[in-house]
Coordinates of C-alpha atoms (C1' of nucleotides) in Angstrom, one line a residue:
Chain J
M1 CA 0.0 0.0 0.0
E2 CA 1.3 3.4 -0.9
M3 CA 1.2 5.9 1.9
E4 CA 0.2 8.7 -0.5
K5 CA -3.0 7.1 -1.3
L6 CA -4.0 6.7 2.4
V7 CA -2.9 10.3 3.1
S8 CA -5.0 11.4 0.1
L9 CA -8.0 9.5 1.3
C10 CA -7.6 10.9 4.8
K11 CA -7.7 14.4 3.5
R12 CA -10.4 13.8 0.9
R13 CA -12.8 12.1 3.2
G14 CA -12.1 14.1 6.4
F15 CA -10.1 11.7 8.5
L16 CA -7.0 13.9 9.0
F17 CA -5.9 17.4 8.0
Q18 CA -2.7 19.2 8.4
S19 CA -3.1 21.6 11.3
S20 CA -3.6 25.3 10.4
E21 CA -3.5 24.2 6.8
I22 CA -4.9 27.6 5.3
Y23 CA -1.9 29.3 6.8
G24 CA 0.6 26.9 5.2
G25 CA 0.5 24.2 8.0
I26 CA 2.6 23.8 11.0
N27 CA 5.1 21.0 11.3
G28 CA 4.3 18.2 13.7
F29 CA 0.6 18.9 14.3
W30 CA -2.5 17.3 12.8
D31 CA -6.2 17.7 12.9
Y32 CA -8.8 15.0 12.9
G33 CA -11.8 15.7 10.6
P34 CA -15.5 14.4 11.0
L35 CA -14.6 10.8 10.1
G36 CA -11.2 11.0 11.9
V37 CA -12.6 12.1 15.1
E38 CA -15.1 9.3 15.3
L39 CA -12.4 6.7 14.5
K40 CA -10.0 8.0 17.1
R41 CA -12.7 8.4 19.7
N42 CA -13.7 4.7 18.9
V43 CA -10.2 3.7 19.5
K44 CA -9.9 5.4 22.7
E45 CA -13.4 4.3 23.9
A46 CA -12.5 0.6 23.0
W47 CA -9.3 0.9 25.0
W48 CA -11.2 2.6 28.0
R49 CA -14.0 0.0 27.9
D50 CA -11.7 -2.9 27.5
M51 CA -9.2 -1.8 30.1
V52 CA -11.3 0.1 32.6
T53 CA -15.1 0.2 32.6
G54 CA -15.5 -3.2 31.0
H55 CA -13.0 -4.9 33.4
D56 CA -14.2 -7.7 35.7
D57 CA -12.7 -7.0 39.1
L58 CA -14.2 -10.3 40.4
S59 CA -12.8 -12.8 38.0
V60 CA -9.3 -13.9 37.4
A61 CA -8.5 -12.8 33.8
D62 CA -6.9 -15.2 31.3
G63 CA -3.2 -15.4 32.0
A64 CA -3.4 -13.2 35.2
P65 CA -2.0 -14.4 38.6
E66 CA -5.1 -13.3 40.5
T67 CA -8.0 -10.9 40.4
H68 CA -7.3 -7.2 40.0
S69 CA -9.1 -3.9 39.8
M70 CA -8.9 -1.2 37.2
V71 CA -9.8 2.6 37.7
G72 CA -9.4 5.7 35.6
L73 CA -7.9 9.1 36.1
D74 CA -7.9 12.4 34.3
C75 CA -5.2 14.9 35.5
A76 CA -3.9 18.2 34.4
I77 CA -1.6 18.6 31.6
I78 CA 0.5 21.1 33.6
M79 CA 1.9 19.9 36.8
H80 CA 4.3 21.0 39.4
P81 CA 7.6 21.5 37.7
Q82 CA 9.3 19.4 40.4
V83 CA 7.4 16.3 38.8
W84 CA 9.5 16.5 35.7
K85 CA 12.7 17.0 37.5
V86 CA 12.2 14.0 39.8
S87 CA 10.9 11.9 36.8
G88 CA 14.1 12.5 34.9
H89 CA 12.5 14.2 31.9
Y90 CA 13.9 17.6 32.9
D91 CA 17.5 16.1 32.6
L92 CA 16.8 14.0 29.7
F93 CA 15.0 16.4 27.7
H94 CA 17.3 19.4 28.1
D95 CA 20.2 18.5 26.0
Y96 CA 22.9 20.7 24.5
M97 CA 23.5 19.6 21.0
I98 CA 26.5 20.2 18.7
D99 CA 26.4 20.1 15.0
C100 CA 29.4 19.3 12.7
R101 CA 29.5 21.5 9.6
Q102 CA 31.6 19.1 7.8
S103 CA 30.0 15.7 8.4
N104 CA 26.4 17.2 9.1
K105 CA 26.3 15.0 12.1
R106 CA 24.8 16.0 15.5
Y107 CA 26.0 15.0 18.9
R108 CA 25.0 15.5 22.4
H109 CA 27.4 18.0 23.9
D110 CA 28.2 15.9 27.0
Q111 CA 28.4 12.7 25.2
V112 CA 31.4 13.7 22.9
L113 CA 34.6 12.5 24.6
G114 CA 38.0 13.7 23.7
R115 CA 41.6 14.4 24.8
W116 CA 44.2 17.1 24.2
V117 CA 47.1 16.0 22.2
K118 CA 50.3 17.8 21.0
R119 CA 52.7 17.2 18.3
G120 CA 55.5 19.8 18.3
D121 CA 53.8 23.1 18.6
Q122 CA 50.5 21.9 17.2
R123 CA 47.7 21.1 19.7
A124 CA 44.2 19.7 19.3
F125 CA 41.4 18.2 21.2
V126 CA 40.6 15.1 19.2
T127 CA 37.1 13.6 19.9
S128 CA 35.3 10.3 19.5
M129 CA 32.0 8.6 20.0
A130 CA 33.6 5.2 20.0
G131 CA 32.5 4.2 23.5
E132 CA 34.5 1.5 25.0
S133 CA 37.4 1.7 22.6
V134 CA 37.5 5.4 22.8
E135 CA 41.3 5.6 23.6
D136 CA 42.3 3.5 20.6
D137 CA 40.0 5.6 18.3
L138 CA 41.5 9.0 19.7
Q139 CA 45.0 7.7 18.8
Q140 CA 44.1 6.8 15.3
K141 CA 42.5 10.2 14.8
A142 CA 45.4 12.1 16.2
L143 CA 47.8 10.2 14.0
K144 CA 45.6 10.9 11.0
L145 CA 45.2 14.6 11.9
F146 CA 49.0 15.1 12.2
R147 CA 49.7 12.9 9.2
L148 CA 51.8 10.4 11.2
R149 CA 52.2 6.7 10.8
A150 CA 51.6 4.3 13.5
K151 CA 55.2 3.7 14.1
N152 CA 55.6 7.4 14.9
V153 CA 53.1 7.2 17.8
D154 CA 55.8 8.4 20.1
E155 CA 55.6 12.0 18.5
L156 CA 52.3 12.4 20.1
S157 CA 52.1 13.7 23.6
W158 CA 48.8 13.5 25.4
D159 CA 47.8 16.3 27.8
G160 CA 45.4 15.2 30.5
P161 CA 42.7 12.4 30.7
V162 CA 39.9 11.6 28.3
A163 CA 37.3 14.2 29.1
S164 CA 33.9 15.5 27.9
L165 CA 33.7 18.2 25.3
T166 CA 31.9 20.2 28.0
T167 CA 35.4 20.9 29.5
V168 CA 36.5 22.7 26.2
D169 CA 35.6 26.4 25.6
D170 CA 37.4 27.1 22.3
F171 CA 36.0 24.8 19.5
S172 CA 38.5 26.1 16.9
Q173 CA 41.1 23.5 18.2
V174 CA 38.5 20.6 18.4
L175 CA 38.5 17.8 15.8
G176 CA 34.9 16.6 15.6
P177 CA 34.2 12.9 15.9
D178 CA 33.5 12.6 12.2
A179 CA 35.5 15.5 10.9
K180 CA 38.8 15.7 9.0
E181 CA 39.8 19.1 10.1
L182 CA 39.7 21.3 13.2
G183 CA 36.9 23.8 14.1
T184 CA 34.0 22.3 12.3
L185 CA 31.7 22.0 15.3
T186 CA 29.2 24.6 16.1
E187 CA 28.6 26.1 19.5
P188 CA 26.4 24.0 21.7
R189 CA 22.8 24.8 21.3
E190 CA 20.0 24.0 23.7
F191 CA 17.4 21.6 22.7
N192 CA 14.3 21.6 24.7
L193 CA 12.1 18.6 24.1
M194 CA 9.5 19.7 26.8
Y195 CA 7.4 22.7 25.8
E196 CA 7.6 25.5 28.4
T197 CA 5.0 28.0 29.4
H198 CA 4.3 30.2 32.4
T199 CA 1.7 30.2 35.1
G200 CA 0.4 33.5 36.1
A201 CA 0.9 36.9 34.4
M202 CA 4.6 37.1 35.6
R203 CA 6.9 35.7 33.0
D204 CA 10.0 34.8 34.8
E205 CA 12.2 31.7 35.6
K206 CA 10.0 31.1 38.9
S207 CA 6.7 30.9 36.9
K208 CA 8.1 28.5 34.3
V209 CA 6.1 25.2 33.9
F210 CA 6.0 22.4 31.3
L211 CA 3.4 20.8 29.1
R212 CA 3.5 17.2 30.1
P213 CA 5.6 14.8 27.9
E214 CA 3.8 11.9 29.1
T215 CA 0.6 11.1 31.2
A216 CA 2.2 8.6 33.4
Q217 CA 3.6 11.0 35.9
G218 CA 0.2 12.3 36.8
I219 CA -0.8 8.7 37.8
F220 CA 2.2 8.3 40.0
V221 CA 1.8 11.6 41.8
N222 CA -1.9 10.6 42.4
F223 CA -1.2 7.1 43.6
K224 CA -1.8 8.0 47.1
N225 CA -4.9 10.1 46.4
V226 CA -6.5 7.1 44.5
L227 CA -5.5 4.7 47.2
D228 CA -7.0 6.9 49.9
S229 CA -10.2 7.6 48.2
T230 CA -11.2 4.3 46.7
R231 CA -10.7 1.4 49.1
L232 CA -8.7 -0.3 46.3
K233 CA -6.5 -3.1 47.2
I234 CA -3.3 -4.1 45.4
P235 CA -3.1 -5.3 42.6
F236 CA -4.8 -2.6 40.6
G237 CA -4.3 -0.4 37.7
I238 CA -4.8 3.3 37.1
A239 CA -5.5 4.2 33.5
Q240 CA -5.6 7.6 31.8
I241 CA -6.0 9.0 28.3
G242 CA -4.8 12.3 27.4
K243 CA -2.7 14.8 25.3
S244 CA 1.1 14.9 25.8
F245 CA 3.5 17.1 24.1
R246 CA 7.1 16.7 23.0
N247 CA 9.0 19.1 20.9
E248 CA 10.5 16.5 18.6
I249 CA 13.4 17.5 16.5
T250 CA 12.1 15.9 13.4
P251 CA 8.5 15.2 13.2
R252 CA 8.0 12.8 10.3
N253 CA 5.7 10.1 8.8
F254 CA 2.3 11.6 8.9
T255 CA 0.9 11.5 12.4
F256 CA 3.5 8.9 13.6
R257 CA 5.8 11.4 15.2
S258 CA 3.7 14.5 16.1
R259 CA 4.6 17.2 18.6
E260 CA 1.2 17.0 20.2
F261 CA -0.2 13.5 20.6
E262 CA -2.5 11.5 22.7
Q263 CA -1.5 8.6 25.0
M264 CA -3.4 5.8 26.6
E265 CA -1.4 4.7 29.6
I266 CA -1.8 2.3 32.5
E267 CA 0.2 2.2 35.6
F268 CA -0.4 -1.2 37.2
F269 CA 0.6 -1.6 40.9
C270 CA 1.5 -5.0 42.3
H271 CA 3.4 -6.8 44.9
P272 CA 7.2 -7.0 44.0
D273 CA 6.9 -10.8 44.2
S274 CA 4.5 -11.1 41.5
S275 CA 5.5 -8.3 39.3
A276 CA 7.2 -10.6 36.8
D277 CA 4.0 -12.5 36.3
W278 CA 2.0 -9.4 36.0
Y279 CA 4.5 -8.0 33.4
K280 CA 3.9 -11.1 31.2
Y281 CA 0.2 -10.8 31.6
W282 CA 0.1 -7.2 30.5
R283 CA 2.5 -7.7 27.6
D284 CA 0.3 -10.6 26.3
R285 CA -3.0 -8.9 26.9
R286 CA -2.0 -5.6 25.3
F287 CA -0.7 -7.4 22.2
R288 CA -4.0 -9.3 22.1
W289 CA -5.9 -6.1 22.2
Y290 CA -4.5 -5.0 18.8
T291 CA -5.0 -8.3 17.0
D292 CA -8.6 -8.4 18.4
L293 CA -9.3 -5.0 16.7
G294 CA -8.0 -6.1 13.3
L295 CA -4.1 -5.8 13.3
A296 CA -3.9 -9.5 12.9
G297 CA -1.4 -9.7 10.1
E298 CA 2.3 -10.1 9.9
R299 CA 2.7 -6.3 10.1
L300 CA 2.1 -6.5 13.9
R301 CA 4.9 -7.8 16.2
L302 CA 5.7 -8.1 19.8
R303 CA 9.4 -7.4 20.4
D304 CA 11.0 -8.2 23.7
H305 CA 13.8 -5.9 24.5
D306 CA 17.2 -7.5 24.9
P307 CA 18.2 -7.8 28.5
S308 CA 21.1 -5.6 27.8
E309 CA 18.7 -2.8 26.8
L310 CA 17.0 -3.0 30.1
S311 CA 17.6 -0.7 33.2
H312 CA 18.8 -3.1 35.9
Y313 CA 15.7 -2.4 38.0
S314 CA 13.5 -3.7 35.2
T315 CA 12.9 -7.4 34.5
G316 CA 11.4 -6.7 31.2
T317 CA 10.2 -4.3 28.4
A318 CA 8.4 -5.2 25.2
D319 CA 7.3 -3.0 22.4
I320 CA 4.3 -3.7 20.3
E321 CA 5.3 -2.5 16.8
Y322 CA 3.6 -2.1 13.5
A323 CA 5.3 -2.2 10.1
F324 CA 4.0 1.1 8.8
P325 CA 4.1 1.6 5.0
F326 CA 6.4 4.6 5.3
F327 CA 9.2 2.5 6.9
A328 CA 11.7 0.5 4.9
E329 CA 11.2 -3.1 4.5
G330 CA 11.7 -4.9 7.9
E331 CA 11.4 -1.8 9.9
Y332 CA 8.8 -1.4 12.5
G333 CA 7.4 1.6 14.5
E334 CA 6.4 1.5 18.2
L335 CA 2.7 1.5 19.0
E336 CA 2.9 0.7 22.6
G337 CA 5.7 -0.1 25.2
V338 CA 5.0 -2.4 28.0
A339 CA 7.6 -1.9 30.8
H340 CA 8.4 -3.3 34.1
R341 CA 9.5 -0.3 36.1
G342 CA 10.0 -1.8 39.5
D343 CA 9.6 0.8 42.3
F344 CA 11.7 3.4 40.4
D345 CA 8.9 6.0 40.0
L346 CA 7.0 5.8 43.3
R347 CA 10.4 5.9 45.2
S348 CA 11.7 8.8 43.2
H349 CA 8.6 10.8 43.9
S350 CA 8.9 9.9 47.6
E351 CA 12.8 10.1 48.2
G352 CA 14.0 12.1 45.3
K353 CA 15.1 11.3 41.9
L354 CA 16.8 8.0 41.9
D355 CA 19.9 7.4 39.7
P356 CA 18.9 4.6 37.4
N357 CA 22.6 3.5 37.0
T358 CA 22.7 2.5 40.7
N359 CA 22.1 -1.0 42.1
P360 CA 20.4 -1.0 44.5
L361 CA 18.8 2.3 43.5
E362 CA 20.1 5.4 45.3
V363 CA 19.0 8.9 45.2
E364 CA 21.0 10.9 42.6
K365 CA 23.3 13.4 44.2
D366 CA 24.7 16.7 43.1
E367 CA 28.2 17.9 43.4
H368 CA 27.6 19.0 47.1
G369 CA 26.3 15.5 48.0
Q370 CA 22.8 16.6 48.1
P371 CA 19.8 15.0 46.2
R372 CA 19.9 16.3 42.7
W373 CA 16.2 16.7 42.8
R374 CA 14.2 16.4 45.9
G375 CA 11.1 14.1 46.0
S376 CA 7.8 15.0 47.8
G377 CA 9.0 13.4 51.0
K378 CA 5.5 11.7 51.2
D379 CA 5.3 8.1 52.0
L380 CA 4.0 6.4 48.9
S381 CA 4.3 2.8 50.3
Y382 CA 1.2 0.5 50.4
R383 CA 0.0 -1.2 53.6
D384 CA -1.4 -4.6 53.2
E385 CA -3.8 -4.9 56.1
V386 CA -4.3 -8.7 55.8
N387 CA -0.7 -9.7 55.9
N388 CA 0.4 -6.7 57.8
E389 CA 3.0 -6.0 55.2
K390 CA 4.2 -2.6 54.1
Y391 CA 6.0 -2.2 50.8
I392 CA 6.5 0.0 47.8
P393 CA 4.5 -1.5 44.9
H394 CA 6.1 -2.4 41.7
V395 CA 4.7 -1.0 38.5
I396 CA 3.9 -2.5 35.1
E397 CA 3.4 0.3 32.5
P398 CA 1.6 -0.4 29.3
S399 CA 1.9 2.9 27.5
A400 CA 0.1 3.3 24.1
G401 CA -0.1 6.0 21.5
A402 CA -3.7 6.8 20.6
D403 CA -2.7 8.5 17.3
R404 CA -0.3 5.8 16.4
A405 CA -2.9 3.1 17.0
T406 CA -5.4 5.1 14.9
L407 CA -3.0 5.4 12.1
A408 CA -2.0 1.7 12.2
F409 CA -5.7 0.7 12.1
L410 CA -6.1 3.0 9.1
C411 CA -3.1 1.5 7.3
E412 CA -4.2 -2.1 8.0
A413 CA -7.7 -1.3 6.8
Y414 CA -6.9 0.4 3.5
T415 CA -7.6 -2.1 0.8
E416 CA -8.0 -1.9 -3.0
D417 CA -9.9 -4.7 -4.6
E418 CA -12.1 -5.3 -7.6
A419 CA -15.8 -5.0 -7.8
P420 CA -18.1 -4.9 -10.8
D421 CA -19.9 -1.7 -12.0
D422 CA -23.4 -1.8 -13.3
K423 CA -22.3 -3.1 -16.6
G424 CA -20.3 -5.9 -15.1
N425 CA -16.9 -4.4 -15.7
M426 CA -14.5 -4.9 -12.9
K427 CA -13.4 -1.6 -11.3
T428 CA -10.9 -0.8 -8.6
R429 CA -12.7 -0.4 -5.2
T430 CA -11.1 1.5 -2.4
V431 CA -12.4 0.1 1.0
L432 CA -11.4 0.6 4.6
K433 CA -11.8 -2.7 6.2
L434 CA -12.0 -1.2 9.8
H435 CA -13.2 -3.4 12.6
P436 CA -16.9 -2.6 13.2
R437 CA -16.1 -1.4 16.7
L438 CA -13.7 1.2 15.2
A439 CA -15.7 2.2 12.1
P440 CA -16.8 5.9 12.4
I441 CA -20.2 5.1 10.7
K442 CA -21.7 1.8 11.7
A443 CA -24.4 1.6 9.0
A444 CA -25.8 3.7 6.1
V445 CA -29.4 3.6 5.0
F446 CA -30.5 4.2 1.3
P447 CA -33.7 4.1 -0.6
L448 CA -32.9 2.4 -3.8
V449 CA -34.5 5.1 -5.7
K450 CA -35.9 8.5 -4.6
K451 CA -39.6 7.7 -5.2
D452 CA -42.3 5.2 -4.6
G453 CA -42.3 5.8 -0.9
M454 CA -38.8 4.3 -0.4
P455 CA -37.3 7.4 1.1
E456 CA -39.9 7.5 3.8
V457 CA -39.3 3.8 4.9
A458 CA -35.5 4.4 4.8
K459 CA -35.7 7.5 6.9
Q460 CA -37.7 5.7 9.5
I461 CA -35.0 2.9 9.6
Y462 CA -32.4 5.7 9.9
R463 CA -34.4 7.2 12.9
D464 CA -34.7 3.7 14.6
L465 CA -31.0 3.1 14.4
K466 CA -29.8 6.6 15.4
P467 CA -30.2 6.3 19.1
H468 CA -28.0 3.2 19.1
M469 CA -25.2 4.1 16.8
N470 CA -23.8 6.5 14.3
V471 CA -25.9 6.1 11.1
F472 CA -25.8 7.8 7.8
Y473 CA -28.6 8.4 5.4
D474 CA -28.2 9.1 1.7
Q475 CA -30.8 9.1 -1.1
K476 CA -28.8 11.0 -3.8
G477 CA -27.4 9.5 -7.0
A478 CA -27.0 6.0 -8.1
I479 CA -27.0 3.2 -5.6
G480 CA -23.6 2.0 -6.5
R481 CA -21.9 5.2 -5.9
R482 CA -23.5 5.5 -2.5
Y483 CA -22.1 1.9 -1.7
R484 CA -18.6 2.9 -2.8
R485 CA -18.6 6.1 -0.7
Q486 CA -19.5 4.1 2.4
D487 CA -16.7 1.7 1.5
E488 CA -14.1 4.4 1.7
A489 CA -15.4 5.6 4.9
G490 CA -15.3 2.0 6.4
T491 CA -18.9 1.7 7.0
P492 CA -19.5 -2.1 7.6
Y493 CA -23.1 -2.3 6.7
C494 CA -25.5 -0.7 4.1
I495 CA -29.3 -1.1 4.4
T496 CA -31.3 -0.6 1.2
V497 CA -35.0 -0.2 0.8
D498 CA -36.2 -1.5 -2.6
G499 CA -39.3 -2.4 -4.4
Q500 CA -39.7 -5.7 -2.5
T501 CA -39.7 -3.7 0.8
L502 CA -43.1 -2.3 -0.2
E503 CA -44.5 -5.6 -0.7
D504 CA -43.1 -7.7 2.2
E505 CA -41.4 -5.2 4.6
T506 CA -38.0 -6.6 4.2
V507 CA -34.8 -4.7 3.3
T508 CA -31.3 -5.8 2.1
I509 CA -28.3 -5.5 4.2
R510 CA -25.0 -5.4 2.3
D511 CA -21.7 -6.4 3.9
R512 CA -18.8 -4.1 3.1
D513 CA -16.1 -6.7 2.8
S514 CA -17.8 -9.6 1.1
L515 CA -20.4 -7.5 -0.8
E516 CA -23.0 -10.1 0.1
Q517 CA -26.6 -9.1 0.6
W518 CA -29.4 -10.7 2.6
R519 CA -32.9 -9.8 3.5
V520 CA -34.2 -8.8 6.9
K521 CA -37.5 -7.5 8.2
V522 CA -37.6 -3.7 8.6
D523 CA -38.5 -4.1 12.4
E524 CA -35.6 -6.5 12.9
V525 CA -32.9 -4.1 11.4
V526 CA -31.9 -2.6 14.7
V527 CA -31.4 -6.0 16.4
E528 CA -29.6 -7.5 13.3
I529 CA -27.2 -4.7 13.1
Q530 CA -26.6 -4.5 16.7
G531 CA -25.9 -8.2 16.8
R532 CA -23.4 -8.1 14.1
L533 CA -21.6 -5.2 15.6
S534 CA -21.1 -6.8 18.9
Q535 CA -19.6 -9.9 17.5
Chain E
rG1 C1' 19.7 20.8 11.8
rC2 C1' 22.0 19.1 6.7
rG3 C1' 21.4 17.4 1.5
rG4 C1' 18.0 16.3 -2.5
rG5 C1' 13.0 16.7 -4.5
rU6 C1' 7.9 18.7 -4.7
rG7 C1' 4.1 22.7 -3.9
rU8 C1' -1.5 24.8 -9.6
rA9 C1' -9.4 23.2 -7.9
rG10 C1' -11.5 18.6 -2.6
rC11 C1' -8.2 14.6 -5.3
rU12 C1' -4.9 13.4 -9.7
rC13 C1' -2.5 16.0 -13.4
rA14 C1' -1.7 19.9 -17.6
rA15 C1' -0.2 24.6 -19.8
rU16 C1' 1.8 29.6 -19.9
rG17 C1' 6.5 36.2 -18.9
rG18 C1' 0.2 38.7 -21.2
rU19 C1' -7.4 36.8 -18.5
rA20 C1' -4.9 29.1 -16.0
rG21 C1' -7.3 23.7 -18.7
rA22 C1' -8.9 18.5 -18.1
rG23 C1' -10.4 14.0 -15.6
rC24 C1' -12.5 12.2 -11.2
rG25 C1' -15.0 14.0 -6.9
rA26 C1' -18.4 17.3 -4.5
rC27 C1' -23.1 20.4 -5.5
rA28 C1' -28.1 21.4 -8.1
rG29 C1' -31.6 19.3 -11.5
rC30 C1' -33.4 15.4 -14.9
rC31 C1' -33.2 10.3 -15.5
rU32 C1' -32.4 5.9 -12.7
rU33 C1' -35.2 -0.7 -9.4
rC34 C1' -28.6 -2.9 -6.4
rC35 C1' -22.5 -1.7 -6.9
rA36 C1' -18.4 5.1 -8.7
rA37 C1' -24.0 4.6 -15.4
rG38 C1' -26.1 8.9 -18.7
rC39 C1' -27.6 14.1 -19.7
rU40 C1' -27.8 19.4 -18.2
rG41 C1' -26.0 23.2 -15.1
rA42 C1' -23.4 26.1 -11.7
rC43 C1' -19.1 26.3 -8.2
rG44 C1' -14.1 25.8 -7.5
rA45 C1' -6.8 26.7 -7.9
rC46 C1' -1.2 28.9 -9.1
rG47 C1' 1.5 27.5 -0.5
rA48 C1' 3.1 32.6 1.8
rG49 C1' 6.0 37.2 1.5
rG50 C1' 9.4 40.2 -1.1
rG51 C1' 12.0 41.5 -5.7
rU52 C1' 13.0 42.0 -11.2
rU53 C1' 9.3 43.6 -15.0
rC54 C1' 4.7 47.8 -18.3
rG55 C1' 3.0 42.9 -16.6
rA56 C1' 5.2 37.1 -12.6
rU57 C1' 1.7 31.1 -11.5
rU58 C1' 6.1 31.2 -14.8
rC59 C1' 12.5 34.5 -13.5
rC60 C1' 15.3 35.6 -8.6
rC61 C1' 15.4 35.8 -3.2
rU62 C1' 13.3 34.6 1.5
rU63 C1' 9.9 31.7 4.1
rC64 C1' 6.4 27.8 5.1
rA65 C1' 4.7 22.9 4.4
rC66 C1' 5.2 17.9 2.4
rC67 C1' 8.3 13.6 0.5
rC68 C1' 13.1 10.9 0.2
rG69 C1' 18.1 10.2 2.6
rC70 C1' 21.1 11.5 6.9
rU71 C1' 20.6 13.1 12.2
rC72 C1' 17.3 12.5 16.3
rC73 C1' 13.7 9.4 18.5
rA74 C1' 14.2 9.9 26.6

RNA sequence: GCGGGUGUAGCUCAAUGGUAGAGCGACAGCCUUCCAAGCUGACGACGAGGGUUCGAUUCCCUUCACCCGCUCCA
């Protein structure tokens, strides 16, 4: 499937528009049109119903270690700035970046390592991104820079230890990691991946706040509130759907990487001893959610992170990925990450930001030995009244992208097949084979022709269906054209009033995918359609 | 942020330094008894801003957006 065709259809039929299009558009932002908003709402409502309101607290779910509860939350986009300092986003999202004018490569300022080297009266700071073999790499580069052979390595004299580029002020003596000559690096420039704004009318450093880059932290900081207000017992999950914002360096690939996007996140709190089992449960359950809604093909996969990719406090992370058409063959894009996060988040918000590189986890300290970012100081542990046990729960985090899921469902649904026209010639038909739960319009009602009392019967069927679902009525033009329009919108069923209706009070129902038609009594249409939609 | 490409009607495309054209779609009407049929009619565009020019959609500059490749992707 070519992506341009889907993008074109999305625009033409009102699924997706570029934001602020009449002003030339704005990079990284997208608007959902009349059909798109229904589709995305259906995705979110399916998630909310399947994860939260439809969840059975009393039964042990398939694959689950025991019963569990699910509740929802909806918190503010703007939170106390300390939330983002303790969560680690402030440090991670505030990078200084260096560009190389010669190689056109970009580096994190603090990640470029190098060492001063002299040969005669020439002096340079040679750099490398080589990681573990950095010293060898630096020597190679120094030899090359001074046009020396390996046997003349003695002519090099090193000045000081390997150090970060942050220790260097004058870049004119710096050899970039991929450069062939000195002084090709730009001055460090600040990259803010979190959007900033201000609270109150005063616009100064003290009033600075951030638009959240993820919804998860709102759940962590409300953990105690939820516990105190609900009589919930562990294990339970808190779910939230909401907008998040990241000032991505390169928004790309339609809505896949947007700067404003919507997340569907769960933080699931459990006892540390059962956390590995719960992780497996959520990983498999979330994967199944996508397959149940139609991403059943080979383009969807569950990828377990390699143990070497994991933080030591995590016993597992898996990505649910989809092979979007705009990726190269064999490449996948993340729809959802399911992560075992241990007690990292709750402890950080209690004790202060933990250093993820420590084991066991310790609070990250600044140069004065003080906590780098102070936590709330509140006790975020859980007390098990039955076993009289007190502990900090472990967290399983299934974090999904609502826009990415919506886009994946669209990509998967887009189909071109052949269908005959009224003369029997085969014509290309464009159809969105969306799962009925996700389809923006559930059914369309047509009179075969605009006379003989057919519109009146059809309008009544429309009115009968409307209280139950989104239905569309159309009496204009040829019947075939009306069917094709609904195919493009992904409407699963079309109901047609014809001449026979006037004799025996039956109508035809047409299936979008098979093009099959069958007759149903007029007063059984609602039950028939409802029954098929709930399958 | 870099390099390359592309911006003309809702969509797909055409032409032109001198009033911008088509197909499809959408709309109105006629006709139509099951898969984008036919006839008629009306609507509808040069991404934005500057410059050169008597005159710019066309040439130049800037900018914005999209696509491809790099980079980035906690």
